PDB file of C-alpha atoms in Angstrom:
ATOM      1  CA  UNK A   1     -15.365  24.067   0.450  1.00  0.00           C
ATOM      2  CA  UNK A   2     -18.280  23.095  -1.728  1.00  0.00           C
ATOM      3  CA  UNK A   3     -19.107  19.428  -1.962  1.00  0.00           C
ATOM      4  CA  UNK A   4     -19.353  17.328  -5.080  1.00  0.00           C
ATOM      5  CA  UNK A   5     -21.749  18.974  -7.494  1.00  0.00           C
ATOM      6  CA  UNK A   6     -23.843  17.243 -10.077  1.00  0.00           C
ATOM      7  CA  UNK A   7     -26.134  18.662 -12.693  1.00  0.00           C
ATOM      8  CA  UNK A   8     -28.770  18.443 -13.705  1.00  0.00           C
ATOM      9  CA  UNK A   9     -30.433  16.954 -10.635  1.00  0.00           C
ATOM     10  CA  UNK A  10     -33.271  15.596 -12.755  1.00  0.00           C
ATOM     11  CA  UNK A  11     -33.163  14.804 -16.448  1.00  0.00           C
ATOM     12  CA  UNK A  12     -35.958  13.546 -18.676  1.00  0.00           C
ATOM     13  CA  UNK A  13     -35.112  12.128 -22.082  1.00  0.00           C
ATOM     14  CA  UNK A  14     -37.117  10.337 -24.732  1.00  0.00           C
ATOM     15  CA  UNK A  15     -35.947   7.013 -26.040  1.00  0.00           C
ATOM     16  CA  UNK A  16     -33.177   7.485 -28.588  1.00  0.00           C
ATOM     17  CA  UNK A  17     -31.965  10.831 -27.263  1.00  0.00           C
ATOM     18  CA  UNK A  18     -28.628  11.506 -25.640  1.00  0.00           C
ATOM     19  CA  UNK A  19     -28.122  12.196 -21.942  1.00  0.00           C
ATOM     20  CA  UNK A  20     -25.181  14.160 -20.564  1.00  0.00           C
ATOM     21  CA  UNK A  21     -24.560  14.133 -16.841  1.00  0.00           C
ATOM     22  CA  UNK A  22     -22.018  16.450 -15.281  1.00  0.00           C
ATOM     23  CA  UNK A  23     -19.962  16.139 -12.132  1.00  0.00           C
ATOM     24  CA  UNK A  24     -17.667  18.708 -10.543  1.00  0.00           C
ATOM     25  CA  UNK A  25     -15.446  17.122  -7.879  1.00  0.00           C
ATOM     26  CA  UNK A  26     -14.623  18.703  -4.562  1.00  0.00           C
ATOM     27  CA  UNK A  27     -11.851  21.239  -4.674  1.00  0.00           C
ATOM     28  CA  UNK A  28      -8.489  19.512  -4.538  1.00  0.00           C
ATOM     29  CA  UNK A  29      -9.872  16.130  -5.596  1.00  0.00           C
ATOM     30  CA  UNK A  30      -8.422  14.617  -8.735  1.00  0.00           C
ATOM     31  CA  UNK A  31     -10.199  11.256  -8.753  1.00  0.00           C
ATOM     32  CA  UNK A  32     -13.787  10.872  -9.972  1.00  0.00           C
ATOM     33  CA  UNK A  33     -16.050   7.830  -9.816  1.00  0.00           C
ATOM     34  CA  UNK A  34     -19.481   7.172 -11.308  1.00  0.00           C
ATOM     35  CA  UNK A  35     -22.045   4.792  -9.807  1.00  0.00           C
ATOM     36  CA  UNK A  36     -25.526   3.826 -10.941  1.00  0.00           C
ATOM     37  CA  UNK A  37     -28.518   2.945  -8.783  1.00  0.00           C
ATOM     38  CA  UNK A  38     -31.256   1.201 -10.725  1.00  0.00           C
ATOM     39  CA  UNK A  39     -34.767   1.207  -9.229  1.00  0.00           C
ATOM     40  CA  UNK A  40     -34.979  -1.253  -6.324  1.00  0.00           C
ATOM     41  CA  UNK A  41     -31.333  -2.223  -6.798  1.00  0.00           C
ATOM     42  CA  UNK A  42     -28.092  -1.387  -5.074  1.00  0.00           C
ATOM     43  CA  UNK A  43     -25.422   1.032  -6.168  1.00  0.00           C
ATOM     44  CA  UNK A  44     -23.037  -0.349  -8.756  1.00  0.00           C
ATOM     45  CA  UNK A  45     -19.649   0.981  -9.768  1.00  0.00           C
ATOM     46  CA  UNK A  46     -19.378   2.135 -13.370  1.00  0.00           C
ATOM     47  CA  UNK A  47     -16.100   3.939 -13.989  1.00  0.00           C
ATOM     48  CA  UNK A  48     -13.108   5.539 -12.281  1.00  0.00           C
ATOM     49  CA  UNK A  49     -11.304   8.478 -13.888  1.00  0.00           C
ATOM     50  CA  UNK A  50      -8.430  10.781 -13.217  1.00  0.00           C
ATOM     51  CA  UNK A  51      -7.775  13.944 -15.191  1.00  0.00           C
ATOM     52  CA  UNK A  52      -7.694  12.995 -18.892  1.00  0.00           C
ATOM     53  CA  UNK A  53      -7.497   9.268 -18.100  1.00  0.00           C
ATOM     54  CA  UNK A  54      -9.959   6.429 -17.668  1.00  0.00           C
ATOM     55  CA  UNK A  55      -8.430   4.186 -15.023  1.00  0.00           C
ATOM     56  CA  UNK A  56     -11.108   1.501 -14.605  1.00  0.00           C
ATOM     57  CA  UNK A  57     -14.261   1.173 -16.679  1.00  0.00           C
ATOM     58  CA  UNK A  58     -15.049  -2.406 -15.749  1.00  0.00           C
ATOM     59  CA  UNK A  59     -18.586  -1.480 -14.653  1.00  0.00           C
ATOM     60  CA  UNK A  60     -19.557   0.455 -17.756  1.00  0.00           C
ATOM     61  CA  UNK A  61     -21.966  -1.092 -20.255  1.00  0.00           C
ATOM     62  CA  UNK A  62     -20.031  -1.855 -23.412  1.00  0.00           C
ATOM     63  CA  UNK A  63     -22.269   0.146 -25.715  1.00  0.00           C
ATOM     64  CA  UNK A  64     -23.781   3.641 -25.633  1.00  0.00           C
ATOM     65  CA  UNK A  65     -22.028   4.708 -22.409  1.00  0.00           C
ATOM     66  CA  UNK A  66     -18.878   6.798 -22.221  1.00  0.00           C
ATOM     67  CA  UNK A  67     -17.169   8.958 -19.628  1.00  0.00           C
ATOM     68  CA  UNK A  68     -14.508  11.619 -19.631  1.00  0.00           C
ATOM     69  CA  UNK A  69     -12.732  13.887 -17.190  1.00  0.00           C
ATOM     70  CA  UNK A  70     -10.995  16.588 -19.209  1.00  0.00           C
ATOM     71  CA  UNK A  71      -8.098  18.702 -18.062  1.00  0.00           C
ATOM     72  CA  UNK A  72     -10.483  21.614 -17.581  1.00  0.00           C
ATOM     73  CA  UNK A  73     -14.116  21.374 -16.588  1.00  0.00           C
ATOM     74  CA  UNK A  74     -16.366  18.743 -15.070  1.00  0.00           C
ATOM     75  CA  UNK A  75     -16.461  15.027 -15.623  1.00  0.00           C
ATOM     76  CA  UNK A  76     -19.139  13.983 -18.107  1.00  0.00           C
ATOM     77  CA  UNK A  77     -21.058  10.718 -18.255  1.00  0.00           C
ATOM     78  CA  UNK A  78     -22.651  10.393 -21.671  1.00  0.00           C
ATOM     79  CA  UNK A  79     -25.383   7.971 -22.608  1.00  0.00           C
ATOM     80  CA  UNK A  80     -26.251   7.766 -26.272  1.00  0.00           C
ATOM     81  CA  UNK A  81     -29.592   6.545 -27.640  1.00  0.00           C
ATOM     82  CA  UNK A  82     -31.123   6.121 -24.205  1.00  0.00           C
ATOM     83  CA  UNK A  83     -33.554   3.290 -23.507  1.00  0.00           C
ATOM     84  CA  UNK A  84     -36.078   2.882 -20.687  1.00  0.00           C
ATOM     85  CA  UNK A  85     -33.676   0.572 -18.833  1.00  0.00           C
ATOM     86  CA  UNK A  86     -31.254   3.486 -18.429  1.00  0.00           C
ATOM     87  CA  UNK A  87     -33.681   5.180 -16.038  1.00  0.00           C
ATOM     88  CA  UNK A  88     -31.803   5.329 -12.759  1.00  0.00           C
ATOM     89  CA  UNK A  89     -30.024   7.575 -10.319  1.00  0.00           C
ATOM     90  CA  UNK A  90     -26.447   8.284 -11.333  1.00  0.00           C
ATOM     91  CA  UNK A  91     -24.068   9.294  -8.568  1.00  0.00           C
ATOM     92  CA  UNK A  92     -20.672  10.833  -8.869  1.00  0.00           C
ATOM     93  CA  UNK A  93     -18.037  10.685  -6.150  1.00  0.00           C
ATOM     94  CA  UNK A  94     -14.625  12.244  -5.820  1.00  0.00           C
ATOM     95  CA  UNK A  95     -11.591  11.548  -3.683  1.00  0.00           C
ATOM     96  CA  UNK A  96      -8.228  13.122  -3.025  1.00  0.00           C
ATOM     97  CA  UNK A  97      -5.006  11.593  -4.249  1.00  0.00           C
ATOM     98  CA  UNK A  98      -3.875  10.697  -0.729  1.00  0.00           C
ATOM     99  CA  UNK A  99      -4.886   7.802   1.481  1.00  0.00           C
ATOM    100  CA  UNK A 100      -7.383   6.700   2.654  1.00  0.00           C
ATOM    101  CA  UNK A 101      -8.902   7.850  -0.686  1.00  0.00           C
ATOM    102  CA  UNK A 102     -12.256   8.423   0.983  1.00  0.00           C
ATOM    103  CA  UNK A 103     -14.986   8.997  -1.583  1.00  0.00           C
ATOM    104  CA  UNK A 104     -17.426  11.867  -1.198  1.00  0.00           C
ATOM    105  CA  UNK A 105     -20.692  11.622  -3.062  1.00  0.00           C
ATOM    106  CA  UNK A 106     -22.729  14.173  -4.947  1.00  0.00           C
ATOM    107  CA  UNK A 107     -26.530  14.439  -4.750  1.00  0.00           C
ATOM    108  CA  UNK A 108     -27.029  12.409  -7.918  1.00  0.00           C
ATOM    109  CA  UNK A 109     -28.785  12.908 -11.232  1.00  0.00           C
ATOM    110  CA  UNK A 110     -32.082  11.146 -11.652  1.00  0.00           C
ATOM    111  CA  UNK A 111     -32.552  10.166 -15.270  1.00  0.00           C
ATOM    112  CA  UNK A 112     -36.001   9.259 -16.522  1.00  0.00           C
ATOM    113  CA  UNK A 113     -36.388   7.872 -20.019  1.00  0.00           C
ATOM    114  CA  UNK A 114     -39.880   8.145 -21.452  1.00  0.00           C
TER     115      UNK A 114
ATOM    116  CA  UNK B   1     -15.555 -11.032  -7.131  1.00  0.00           C
ATOM    117  CA  UNK B   2     -16.418  -9.169  -3.948  1.00  0.00           C
ATOM    118  CA  UNK B   3     -19.963  -9.467  -2.649  1.00  0.00           C
ATOM    119  CA  UNK B   4     -21.385  -7.412   0.180  1.00  0.00           C
ATOM    120  CA  UNK B   5     -24.518  -8.486   2.035  1.00  0.00           C
ATOM    121  CA  UNK B   6     -26.552  -6.551   4.558  1.00  0.00           C
ATOM    122  CA  UNK B   7     -28.926  -8.105   7.018  1.00  0.00           C
ATOM    123  CA  UNK B   8     -31.685  -7.348   7.762  1.00  0.00           C
ATOM    124  CA  UNK B   9     -33.027  -5.715   4.611  1.00  0.00           C
ATOM    125  CA  UNK B  10     -35.549  -3.773   6.689  1.00  0.00           C
ATOM    126  CA  UNK B  11     -35.894  -3.012  10.372  1.00  0.00           C
ATOM    127  CA  UNK B  12     -38.548  -1.216  12.399  1.00  0.00           C
ATOM    128  CA  UNK B  13     -37.862  -0.249  16.008  1.00  0.00           C
ATOM    129  CA  UNK B  14     -39.419   2.009  18.637  1.00  0.00           C
ATOM    130  CA  UNK B  15     -37.691   5.259  19.462  1.00  0.00           C
ATOM    131  CA  UNK B  16     -34.938   4.968  22.062  1.00  0.00           C
ATOM    132  CA  UNK B  17     -33.897   1.435  21.195  1.00  0.00           C
ATOM    133  CA  UNK B  18     -30.264   0.527  20.563  1.00  0.00           C
ATOM    134  CA  UNK B  19     -29.773  -1.399  17.347  1.00  0.00           C
ATOM    135  CA  UNK B  20     -27.157  -3.168  15.253  1.00  0.00           C
ATOM    136  CA  UNK B  21     -26.959  -3.330  11.492  1.00  0.00           C
ATOM    137  CA  UNK B  22     -24.885  -6.068   9.928  1.00  0.00           C
ATOM    138  CA  UNK B  23     -22.678  -6.142   6.868  1.00  0.00           C
ATOM    139  CA  UNK B  24     -20.696  -9.103   5.554  1.00  0.00           C
ATOM    140  CA  UNK B  25     -18.244  -9.328   2.681  1.00  0.00           C
ATOM    141  CA  UNK B  26     -16.789 -12.317   0.890  1.00  0.00           C
ATOM    142  CA  UNK B  27     -13.231 -11.152   0.223  1.00  0.00           C
ATOM    143  CA  UNK B  28     -11.284 -10.193   3.337  1.00  0.00           C
ATOM    144  CA  UNK B  29      -8.629  -8.401   1.275  1.00  0.00           C
ATOM    145  CA  UNK B  30     -10.508  -5.126   1.523  1.00  0.00           C
ATOM    146  CA  UNK B  31      -8.842  -1.756   1.743  1.00  0.00           C
ATOM    147  CA  UNK B  32     -11.311   0.237   3.833  1.00  0.00           C
ATOM    148  CA  UNK B  33     -14.985  -0.015   4.717  1.00  0.00           C
ATOM    149  CA  UNK B  34     -17.465   2.839   4.796  1.00  0.00           C
ATOM    150  CA  UNK B  35     -20.976   3.246   6.144  1.00  0.00           C
ATOM    151  CA  UNK B  36     -23.410   5.629   4.461  1.00  0.00           C
ATOM    152  CA  UNK B  37     -26.887   6.904   5.034  1.00  0.00           C
ATOM    153  CA  UNK B  38     -29.312   7.519   2.171  1.00  0.00           C
ATOM    154  CA  UNK B  39     -32.624   9.314   2.587  1.00  0.00           C
ATOM    155  CA  UNK B  40     -35.381   8.649   0.021  1.00  0.00           C
ATOM    156  CA  UNK B  41     -34.628  10.331  -3.279  1.00  0.00           C
ATOM    157  CA  UNK B  42     -31.393  11.810  -1.934  1.00  0.00           C
ATOM    158  CA  UNK B  43     -27.671  11.256  -2.207  1.00  0.00           C
ATOM    159  CA  UNK B  44     -25.329   9.431   0.131  1.00  0.00           C
ATOM    160  CA  UNK B  45     -24.086  10.882   3.383  1.00  0.00           C
ATOM    161  CA  UNK B  46     -20.905   9.344   4.738  1.00  0.00           C
ATOM    162  CA  UNK B  47     -21.230   8.237   8.358  1.00  0.00           C
ATOM    163  CA  UNK B  48     -18.004   6.435   9.201  1.00  0.00           C
ATOM    164  CA  UNK B  49     -14.914   5.198   7.382  1.00  0.00           C
ATOM    165  CA  UNK B  50     -12.919   2.368   8.920  1.00  0.00           C
ATOM    166  CA  UNK B  51      -9.457   1.883   7.541  1.00  0.00           C
ATOM    167  CA  UNK B  52      -8.231  -1.684   7.127  1.00  0.00           C
ATOM    168  CA  UNK B  53      -5.789  -1.304  10.012  1.00  0.00           C
ATOM    169  CA  UNK B  54      -8.541  -0.164  12.380  1.00  0.00           C
ATOM    170  CA  UNK B  55     -11.122  -2.197  14.238  1.00  0.00           C
ATOM    171  CA  UNK B  56     -13.705   0.479  14.945  1.00  0.00           C
ATOM    172  CA  UNK B  57     -14.735   4.102  14.549  1.00  0.00           C
ATOM    173  CA  UNK B  58     -17.139   6.204  16.586  1.00  0.00           C
ATOM    174  CA  UNK B  59     -19.098   9.329  15.818  1.00  0.00           C
ATOM    175  CA  UNK B  60     -21.692  10.523  18.303  1.00  0.00           C
ATOM    176  CA  UNK B  61     -24.311   7.805  18.728  1.00  0.00           C
ATOM    177  CA  UNK B  62     -22.779   5.689  15.979  1.00  0.00           C
ATOM    178  CA  UNK B  63     -20.110   3.039  16.345  1.00  0.00           C
ATOM    179  CA  UNK B  64     -18.850   0.904  13.470  1.00  0.00           C
ATOM    180  CA  UNK B  65     -16.653  -2.132  13.858  1.00  0.00           C
ATOM    181  CA  UNK B  66     -14.639  -4.116  11.350  1.00  0.00           C
ATOM    182  CA  UNK B  67     -13.488  -7.730  11.624  1.00  0.00           C
ATOM    183  CA  UNK B  68     -11.652  -8.574   8.440  1.00  0.00           C
ATOM    184  CA  UNK B  69     -10.914 -12.165   9.437  1.00  0.00           C
ATOM    185  CA  UNK B  70     -14.598 -13.007   9.691  1.00  0.00           C
ATOM    186  CA  UNK B  71     -15.633 -10.711   6.844  1.00  0.00           C
ATOM    187  CA  UNK B  72     -18.005  -8.631   8.959  1.00  0.00           C
ATOM    188  CA  UNK B  73     -18.764  -5.093   9.929  1.00  0.00           C
ATOM    189  CA  UNK B  74     -21.478  -3.813  12.240  1.00  0.00           C
ATOM    190  CA  UNK B  75     -23.008  -0.389  12.705  1.00  0.00           C
ATOM    191  CA  UNK B  76     -24.314   0.234  16.199  1.00  0.00           C
ATOM    192  CA  UNK B  77     -26.828   3.046  16.689  1.00  0.00           C
ATOM    193  CA  UNK B  78     -27.479   4.047  20.286  1.00  0.00           C
ATOM    194  CA  UNK B  79     -30.733   5.567  21.513  1.00  0.00           C
ATOM    195  CA  UNK B  80     -32.373   5.620  18.096  1.00  0.00           C
ATOM    196  CA  UNK B  81     -34.486   8.604  17.039  1.00  0.00           C
ATOM    197  CA  UNK B  82     -37.141   9.057  14.334  1.00  0.00           C
ATOM    198  CA  UNK B  83     -34.639  11.198  12.448  1.00  0.00           C
ATOM    199  CA  UNK B  84     -32.441   8.128  12.071  1.00  0.00           C
ATOM    200  CA  UNK B  85     -35.004   6.626   9.688  1.00  0.00           C
ATOM    201  CA  UNK B  86     -33.211   6.078   6.391  1.00  0.00           C
ATOM    202  CA  UNK B  87     -31.467   3.392   4.373  1.00  0.00           C
ATOM    203  CA  UNK B  88     -28.029   2.476   5.680  1.00  0.00           C
ATOM    204  CA  UNK B  89     -25.456   1.214   3.219  1.00  0.00           C
ATOM    205  CA  UNK B  90     -22.116  -0.391   3.818  1.00  0.00           C
ATOM    206  CA  UNK B  91     -19.496  -0.483   1.112  1.00  0.00           C
ATOM    207  CA  UNK B  92     -15.979  -1.773   0.947  1.00  0.00           C
ATOM    208  CA  UNK B  93     -13.090  -0.477  -1.077  1.00  0.00           C
ATOM    209  CA  UNK B  94     -11.183  -2.908  -3.263  1.00  0.00           C
ATOM    210  CA  UNK B  95      -7.537  -3.402  -2.393  1.00  0.00           C
ATOM    211  CA  UNK B  96      -6.519  -0.659  -4.810  1.00  0.00           C
ATOM    212  CA  UNK B  97      -8.778   1.758  -2.943  1.00  0.00           C
ATOM    213  CA  UNK B  98     -10.572   2.882  -6.086  1.00  0.00           C
ATOM    214  CA  UNK B  99     -13.838   0.998  -6.294  1.00  0.00           C
ATOM    215  CA  UNK B 100     -16.659   0.688  -3.796  1.00  0.00           C
ATOM    216  CA  UNK B 101     -18.805  -2.438  -3.673  1.00  0.00           C
ATOM    217  CA  UNK B 102     -22.100  -1.712  -1.966  1.00  0.00           C
ATOM    218  CA  UNK B 103     -24.418  -3.905   0.008  1.00  0.00           C
ATOM    219  CA  UNK B 104     -28.123  -3.816  -0.697  1.00  0.00           C
ATOM    220  CA  UNK B 105     -28.796  -1.658   2.345  1.00  0.00           C
ATOM    221  CA  UNK B 106     -30.898  -1.883   5.489  1.00  0.00           C
ATOM    222  CA  UNK B 107     -34.039   0.244   5.480  1.00  0.00           C
ATOM    223  CA  UNK B 108     -34.505   1.511   9.046  1.00  0.00           C
ATOM    224  CA  UNK B 109     -37.712   2.932  10.448  1.00  0.00           C
ATOM    225  CA  UNK B 110     -37.672   4.390  13.959  1.00  0.00           C
ATOM    226  CA  UNK B 111     -41.188   4.923  15.275  1.00  0.00           C
ATOM    227  CA  UNK B 112     -41.939   7.761  17.685  1.00  0.00           C
TER     228      UNK B 112
END
């Protein structure tokens, strides 16, 4: 059973470009979570999704950031018009629908904005 | 708003020493608590998950305890090895079980 997969592992974008980060959950997992780790800071929750639904986006910046988890395919975290402050490691986690809802993390995507 | 604090922020010990990492949280109405390990530039590896009804979990040389009433968890590492050098993170689940709040981590260095 493959773990949570994220791609790309490293992404370089110039200011103003768009970044798309992909996350494929573990087989059988229907819940996906995105977290961000800014340089020298802790991990912070961004958004929680189930298939075709955003359940909690309380940690998402109000502008330029969006997330989706379509019926088919991976979850996508999209950052429009990136700025240098978006440079960070973005981690995806997935969990099954049953308790204790343990989250399993992917290897992360390291975004660098130049 | 839940806050999770880890003390110390960094720790250096000689190989073979037993050590304790501390984690405290402000809201005792947590669902579960999880300890992770993160190596530099890498993802998170889950070490132990303690459900809210449990008081401790053990895996090999690791033992994690949870005291909800005092808002504390500890991770005990026995007979530390250089390969244990990493950042250790604790995180608690909110009472809906769908959001992790992370502490700032303890950066551990075990010297040969």
